[in-house]
XYZ file of C-alpha atoms in Angstrom:
410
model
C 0.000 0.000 0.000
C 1.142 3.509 -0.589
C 1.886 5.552 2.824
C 3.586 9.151 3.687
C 6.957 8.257 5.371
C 9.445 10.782 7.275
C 12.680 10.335 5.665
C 14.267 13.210 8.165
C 14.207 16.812 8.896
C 11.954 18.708 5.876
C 11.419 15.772 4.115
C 8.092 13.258 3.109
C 7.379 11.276 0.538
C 5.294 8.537 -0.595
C 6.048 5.435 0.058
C 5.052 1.232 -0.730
C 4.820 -0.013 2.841
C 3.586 -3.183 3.939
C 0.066 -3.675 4.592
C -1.160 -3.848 8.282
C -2.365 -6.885 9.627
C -4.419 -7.965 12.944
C -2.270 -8.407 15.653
C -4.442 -8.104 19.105
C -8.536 -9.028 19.579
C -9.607 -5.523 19.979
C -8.127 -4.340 16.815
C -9.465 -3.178 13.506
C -8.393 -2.557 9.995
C -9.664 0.525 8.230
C -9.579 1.594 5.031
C -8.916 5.240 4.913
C -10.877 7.435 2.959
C -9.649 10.897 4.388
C -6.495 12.013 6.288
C -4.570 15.397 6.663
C -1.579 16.933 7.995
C -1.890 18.588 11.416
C 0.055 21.444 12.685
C 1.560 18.836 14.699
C 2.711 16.980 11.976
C 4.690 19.795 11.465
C 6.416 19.507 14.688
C 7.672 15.773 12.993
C 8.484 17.414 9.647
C 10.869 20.114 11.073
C 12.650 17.594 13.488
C 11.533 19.128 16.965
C 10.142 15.690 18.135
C 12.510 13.294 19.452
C 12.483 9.513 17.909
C 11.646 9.385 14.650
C 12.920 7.009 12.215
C 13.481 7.085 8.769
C 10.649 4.968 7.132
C 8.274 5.613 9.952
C 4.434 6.362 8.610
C 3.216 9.879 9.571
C -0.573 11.308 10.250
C -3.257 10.646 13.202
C -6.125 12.139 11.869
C -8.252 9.742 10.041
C -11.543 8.488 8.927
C -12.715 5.218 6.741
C -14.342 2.130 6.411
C -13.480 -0.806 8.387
C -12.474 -3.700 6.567
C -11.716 -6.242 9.196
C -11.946 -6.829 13.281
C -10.841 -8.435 15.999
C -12.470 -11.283 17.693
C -13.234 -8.979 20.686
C -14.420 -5.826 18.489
C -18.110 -6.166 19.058
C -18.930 -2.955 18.284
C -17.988 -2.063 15.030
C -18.882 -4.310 11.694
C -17.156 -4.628 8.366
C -18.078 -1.605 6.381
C -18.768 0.612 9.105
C -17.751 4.317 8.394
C -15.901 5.044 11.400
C -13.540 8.316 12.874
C -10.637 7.404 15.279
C -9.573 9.359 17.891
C -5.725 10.499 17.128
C -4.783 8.693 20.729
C -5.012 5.610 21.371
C -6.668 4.293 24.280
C -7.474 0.906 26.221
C -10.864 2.072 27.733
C -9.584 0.112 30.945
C -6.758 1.766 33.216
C -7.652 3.922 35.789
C -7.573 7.073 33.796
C -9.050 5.558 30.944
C -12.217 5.078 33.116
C -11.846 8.661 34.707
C -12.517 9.954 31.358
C -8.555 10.900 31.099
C -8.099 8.699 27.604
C -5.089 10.710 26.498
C -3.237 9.471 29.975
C -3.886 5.824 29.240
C -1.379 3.760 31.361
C -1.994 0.536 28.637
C -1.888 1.621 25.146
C 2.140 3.118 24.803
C 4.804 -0.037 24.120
C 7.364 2.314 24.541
C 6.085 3.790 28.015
C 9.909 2.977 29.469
C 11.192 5.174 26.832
C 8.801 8.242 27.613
C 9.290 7.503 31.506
C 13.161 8.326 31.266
C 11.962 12.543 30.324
C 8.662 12.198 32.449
C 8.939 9.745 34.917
C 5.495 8.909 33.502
C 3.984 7.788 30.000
C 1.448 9.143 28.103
C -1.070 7.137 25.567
C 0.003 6.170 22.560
C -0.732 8.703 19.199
C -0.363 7.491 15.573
C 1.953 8.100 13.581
C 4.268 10.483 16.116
C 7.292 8.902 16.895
C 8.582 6.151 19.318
C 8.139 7.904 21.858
C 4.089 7.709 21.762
C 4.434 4.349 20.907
C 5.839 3.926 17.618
C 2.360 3.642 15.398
C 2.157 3.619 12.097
C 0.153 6.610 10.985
C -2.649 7.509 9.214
C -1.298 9.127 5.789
C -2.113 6.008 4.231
C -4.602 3.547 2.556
C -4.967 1.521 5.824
C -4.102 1.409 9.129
C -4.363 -0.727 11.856
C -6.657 0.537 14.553
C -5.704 -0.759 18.498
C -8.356 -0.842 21.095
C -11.064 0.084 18.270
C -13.756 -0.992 20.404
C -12.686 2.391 22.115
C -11.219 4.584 20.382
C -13.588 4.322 16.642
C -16.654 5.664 16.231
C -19.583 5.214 14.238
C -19.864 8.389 11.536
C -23.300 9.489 11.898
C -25.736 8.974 8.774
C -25.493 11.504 6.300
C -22.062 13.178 7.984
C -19.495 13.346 5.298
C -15.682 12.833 5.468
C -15.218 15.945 5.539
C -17.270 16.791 8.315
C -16.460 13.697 10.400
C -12.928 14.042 10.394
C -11.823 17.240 12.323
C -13.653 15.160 14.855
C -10.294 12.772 15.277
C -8.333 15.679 16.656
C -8.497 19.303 15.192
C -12.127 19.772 16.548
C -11.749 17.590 19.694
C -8.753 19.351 20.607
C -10.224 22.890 20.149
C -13.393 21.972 22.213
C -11.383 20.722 25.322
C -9.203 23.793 25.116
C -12.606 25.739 25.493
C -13.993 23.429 27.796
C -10.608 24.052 30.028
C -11.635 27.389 30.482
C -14.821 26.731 32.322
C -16.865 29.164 30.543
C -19.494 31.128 31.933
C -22.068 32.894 30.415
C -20.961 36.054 28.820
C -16.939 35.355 29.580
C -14.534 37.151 27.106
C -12.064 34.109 25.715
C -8.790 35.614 24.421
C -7.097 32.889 21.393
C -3.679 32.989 20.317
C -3.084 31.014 16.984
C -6.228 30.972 14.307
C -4.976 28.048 12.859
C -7.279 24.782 12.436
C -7.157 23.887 16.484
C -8.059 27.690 17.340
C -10.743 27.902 14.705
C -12.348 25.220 16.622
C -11.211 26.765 19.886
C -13.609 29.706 18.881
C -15.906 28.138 18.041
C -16.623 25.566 20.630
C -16.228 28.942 23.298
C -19.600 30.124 21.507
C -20.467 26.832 21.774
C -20.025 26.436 25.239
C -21.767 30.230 26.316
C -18.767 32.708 25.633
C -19.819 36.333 25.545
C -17.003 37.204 23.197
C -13.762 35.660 21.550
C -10.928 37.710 20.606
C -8.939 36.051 18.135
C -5.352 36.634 17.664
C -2.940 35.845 14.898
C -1.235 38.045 12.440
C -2.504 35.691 9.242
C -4.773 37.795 7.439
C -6.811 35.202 5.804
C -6.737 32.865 9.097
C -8.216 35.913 11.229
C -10.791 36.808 8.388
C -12.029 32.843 8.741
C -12.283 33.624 12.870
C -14.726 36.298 12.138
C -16.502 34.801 8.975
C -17.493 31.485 10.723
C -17.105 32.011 14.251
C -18.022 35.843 14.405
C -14.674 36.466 16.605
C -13.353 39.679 16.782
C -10.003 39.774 15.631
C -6.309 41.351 16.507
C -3.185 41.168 14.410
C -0.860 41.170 17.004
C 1.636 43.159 14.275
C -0.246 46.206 14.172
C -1.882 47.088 17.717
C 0.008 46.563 21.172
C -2.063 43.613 22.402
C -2.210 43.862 25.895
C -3.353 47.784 25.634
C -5.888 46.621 23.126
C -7.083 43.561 24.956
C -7.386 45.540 28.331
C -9.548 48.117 26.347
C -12.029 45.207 24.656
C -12.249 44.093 28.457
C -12.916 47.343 30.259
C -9.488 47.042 31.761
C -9.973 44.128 33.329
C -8.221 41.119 30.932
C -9.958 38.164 29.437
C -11.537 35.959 31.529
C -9.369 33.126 29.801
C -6.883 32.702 27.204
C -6.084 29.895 25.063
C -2.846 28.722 23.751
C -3.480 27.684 20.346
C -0.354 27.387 18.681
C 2.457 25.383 20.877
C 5.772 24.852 20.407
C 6.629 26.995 17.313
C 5.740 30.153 18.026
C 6.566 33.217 16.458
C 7.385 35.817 18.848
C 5.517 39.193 19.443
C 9.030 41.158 20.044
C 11.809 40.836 17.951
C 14.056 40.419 20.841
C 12.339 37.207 22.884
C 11.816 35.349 19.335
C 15.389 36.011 19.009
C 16.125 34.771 22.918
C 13.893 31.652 21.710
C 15.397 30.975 18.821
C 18.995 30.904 20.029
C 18.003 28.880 23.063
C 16.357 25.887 20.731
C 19.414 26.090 18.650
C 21.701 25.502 21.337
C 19.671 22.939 22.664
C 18.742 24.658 25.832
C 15.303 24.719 25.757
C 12.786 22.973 23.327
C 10.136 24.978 23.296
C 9.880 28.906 21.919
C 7.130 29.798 25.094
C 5.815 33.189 23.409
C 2.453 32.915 23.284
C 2.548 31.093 27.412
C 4.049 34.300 28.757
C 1.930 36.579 26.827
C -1.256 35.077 27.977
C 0.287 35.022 31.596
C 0.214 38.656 31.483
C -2.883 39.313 29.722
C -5.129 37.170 31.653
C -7.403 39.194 34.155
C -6.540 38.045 37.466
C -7.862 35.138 39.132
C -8.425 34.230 35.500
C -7.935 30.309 33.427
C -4.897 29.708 31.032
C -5.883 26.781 29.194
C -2.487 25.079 26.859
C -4.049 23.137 23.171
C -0.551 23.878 21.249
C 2.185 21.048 21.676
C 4.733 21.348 23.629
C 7.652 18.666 24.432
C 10.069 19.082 27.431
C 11.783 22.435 28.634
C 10.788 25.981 28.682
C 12.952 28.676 30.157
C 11.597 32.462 30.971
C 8.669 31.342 32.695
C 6.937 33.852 34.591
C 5.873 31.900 37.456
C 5.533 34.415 39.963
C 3.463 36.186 37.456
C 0.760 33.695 37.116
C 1.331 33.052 41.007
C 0.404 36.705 41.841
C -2.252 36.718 39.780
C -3.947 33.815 41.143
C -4.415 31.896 37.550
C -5.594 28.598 36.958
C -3.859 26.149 34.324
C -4.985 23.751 32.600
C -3.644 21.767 29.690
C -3.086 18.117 28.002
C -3.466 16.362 25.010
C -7.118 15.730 24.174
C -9.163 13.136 25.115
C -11.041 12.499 21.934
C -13.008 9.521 23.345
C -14.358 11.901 25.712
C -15.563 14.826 23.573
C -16.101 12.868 19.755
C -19.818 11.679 20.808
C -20.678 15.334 21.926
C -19.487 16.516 18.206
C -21.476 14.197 16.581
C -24.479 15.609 18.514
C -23.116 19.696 17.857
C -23.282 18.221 13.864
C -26.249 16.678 14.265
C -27.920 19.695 15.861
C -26.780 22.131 13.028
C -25.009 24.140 15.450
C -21.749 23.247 13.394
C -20.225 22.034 10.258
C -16.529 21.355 10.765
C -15.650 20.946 7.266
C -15.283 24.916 6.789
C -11.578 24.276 7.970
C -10.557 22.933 5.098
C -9.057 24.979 2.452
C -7.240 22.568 0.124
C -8.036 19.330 -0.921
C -4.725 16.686 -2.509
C -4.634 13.764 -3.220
C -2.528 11.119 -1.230
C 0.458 10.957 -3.598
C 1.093 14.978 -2.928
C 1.559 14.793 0.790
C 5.010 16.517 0.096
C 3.405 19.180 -1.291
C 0.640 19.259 1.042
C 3.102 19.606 4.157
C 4.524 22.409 2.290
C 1.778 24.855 1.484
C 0.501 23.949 4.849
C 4.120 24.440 6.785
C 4.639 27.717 4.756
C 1.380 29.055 4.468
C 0.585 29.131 0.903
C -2.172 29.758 -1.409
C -4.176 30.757 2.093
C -3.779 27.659 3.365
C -5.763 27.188 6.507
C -5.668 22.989 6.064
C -5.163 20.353 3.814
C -7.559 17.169 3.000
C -5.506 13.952 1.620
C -7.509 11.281 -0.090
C -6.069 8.130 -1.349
C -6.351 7.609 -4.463
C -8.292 4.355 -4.177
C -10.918 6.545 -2.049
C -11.371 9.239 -4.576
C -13.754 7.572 -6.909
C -16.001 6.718 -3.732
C -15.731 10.372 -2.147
C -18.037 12.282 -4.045
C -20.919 9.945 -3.805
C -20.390 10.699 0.068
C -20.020 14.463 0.081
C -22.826 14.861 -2.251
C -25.129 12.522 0.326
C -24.140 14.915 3.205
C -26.824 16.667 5.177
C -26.434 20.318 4.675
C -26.076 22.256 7.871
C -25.547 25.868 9.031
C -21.726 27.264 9.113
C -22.455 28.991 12.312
């Protein structure tokens, strides 16, 4: 089968690979239909993510058709349309059944490897490294699915691929950050990054009772999508001092919460901490470029919720603890737990409150995933975020986007 392989720093291609196989009883095989490259992805593709081996299949956000189960996968059938949560979880440990699927103590076979930098492991993800377990990923025609019984669900009738498959990660991820913030009714959200997880950031604040979101990038066409389908109002943080202009949209109070939408790669709002950042990562003495962390630290009213969406790996430096001490602020952060929040999606869909297919901007097939990770890494054409189909599935997709159910774009 044909699958996107990392082949080092800045580099993909396309790949024959070996075709998965059933290895445990709660597995499935699915046929992907749709996949795409997260801003995550990215993380992989410039070499900031420890682990990764030439060869190794990239992607985690999928949906398809399942083609074969395991003996104790008595939930799904052959043919099912299905979306799988990016992490993998075994629906059993003790934070598995708190809800906490994205903490699973079963589901990473490298958890000795991840303990050494966190005295702790994680739950597994596809296709991100060794040190989440070593999956292959979901850039491909098929991929083998652990713990389905858990982590795949059931598309809804009449919910194309499309709309189904922010619901993996992008969408899930963006809700939780919102739900972090324990929104009240009428609370001013403040967003940094209006990429695909902060479109979905805004939105789900609405969602969840938000009075107003302030959405802040310096993207022109990613800010004009906050306002279009969210209604968010918008700052470039280029051209107006942010925390003057986000103390005046708040009567000089701050936003009730602010949301960390971006991670890892952050470009800095003063040339001279991207430049501190920048020479730290080089030297290897930190891993992280914390911009967008220690802006929200200070912009945050006091007493108010940070909650952290955007990756991060191991070591910041510049923290302003004693800020966010001072000022009394809660923080909250995590990978998602998709498991969790997919079945409340389905219901948002259902209810034509949302149609998370407005995210994507560009649609590729398969075989230009190098192509796709570079429009989408560099910004181009107004990229926001690109759809991959295999080429197998293309033939089949239209008869499924033209069944969809049409619902508002709220």
């Amino acid at each position: 089968m044909k699958a996107v392989c990392w082949c080092g720093s800045g580099k993909v291609q396309v790949e024959d690979v070996a075709m998965p196989r059933i290895l445990n009883p709660r597995d499935a095989i699915v046929k992907i239909t749709l996949t795409t490259v997260c801003g995550s992805d990215l993380h992989l593709y410039g070499g900031f993510v420890p682990s990764m081996q030439p060869g190794d299949i990239l992607g985690h956000e999928m949906v398809g058709e399942v083609v074969e189960t395991g003996a104790e996968v008595r939930n799904l059938s052959v043919g099912d349309r299905v979306v799988a949560s990016f992490c993998i979880a075994c629906g059993r440990c003790w934070y598995c059944r708190n809800s906490e699927f994205s903490l699973c103590d079963n589901s990473n076979p490298n958890a000795a490897m991840m303990e050494k930098l966190y005295n702790f492991s994680t739950a597994g993800i596809f296709g991100y490294s060794h040190l989440f377990g070593g999956y292959a990923g979901a850039q491909a025609e098929y991929i083998r699915v652990p713990f389905a019984d858990v982590g795949a669900f059931k598309i809804p009738d009449g919910m194309s691929d499309e709309q189904a498959l922010p619901c993996a990660d992008v969408f899930a991820t963006g809700f939780m950050g919102a739900d972090l913030c324990n929104i009240q009714p009428g609370d001013v959200v403040a967003v940094w990054g209006c990429g695909p997880v902060g479109q979905f950031v805004i939105k789900s604040a609405f969602l969840l009772g938000a009075g107003q979101v302030i959405a802040i990038d310096n993207v022109p066409e990613r800010l004009h999508l906050a306002a279009q389908t969210s209604g968010a109002t918008t700052l470039n943080h280029d051209r107006v001092d942010l925390y003057d202009t986000l103390k005046t949209l708040t009567g000089g109070r701050g936003p009730d919460a602010c949301v960390d939408a971006v991670g890892m790669e952050a470009h800095g709002f003063s040339w001279l901490m991207s430049a501190y950042d920048r020479i730290k990562t080089a030297l290897l003495m930190q891993t992280e470029r914390a911009h967008v962390i220690r802006a929200m630290i200070q912009a945050c009213r006091k007493g108010g919720t940070l909650s952290i969406m955007g990756v991060y790996g191991l070591v910041v430096d510049k923290f302003p603890l004693g800020v966010a001490f001072n000022k009394g602020l809660h923080l909250n952060m995590g990978q998602a737990h998709c498991q969790r929040y997919i079945p409340r999606l389905f219901d948002y869909w259902k209810q034509g409150q949302v149609d998370p297919s407005f995210v994507f901007s560009h649609h590729l097939p398969l075989s230009e995933a190098a192509d796709a990770y570079r429009i989408f890494r560099d910004k181009r054409q107004h990229c926001i975020k690109v759809a991959l189909r295999p080429e197998a599935a293309l033939t089949s997709a239209a008869q499924t986007t033209s069944a969809a159910v049409p619902v508002a774009a709220l």
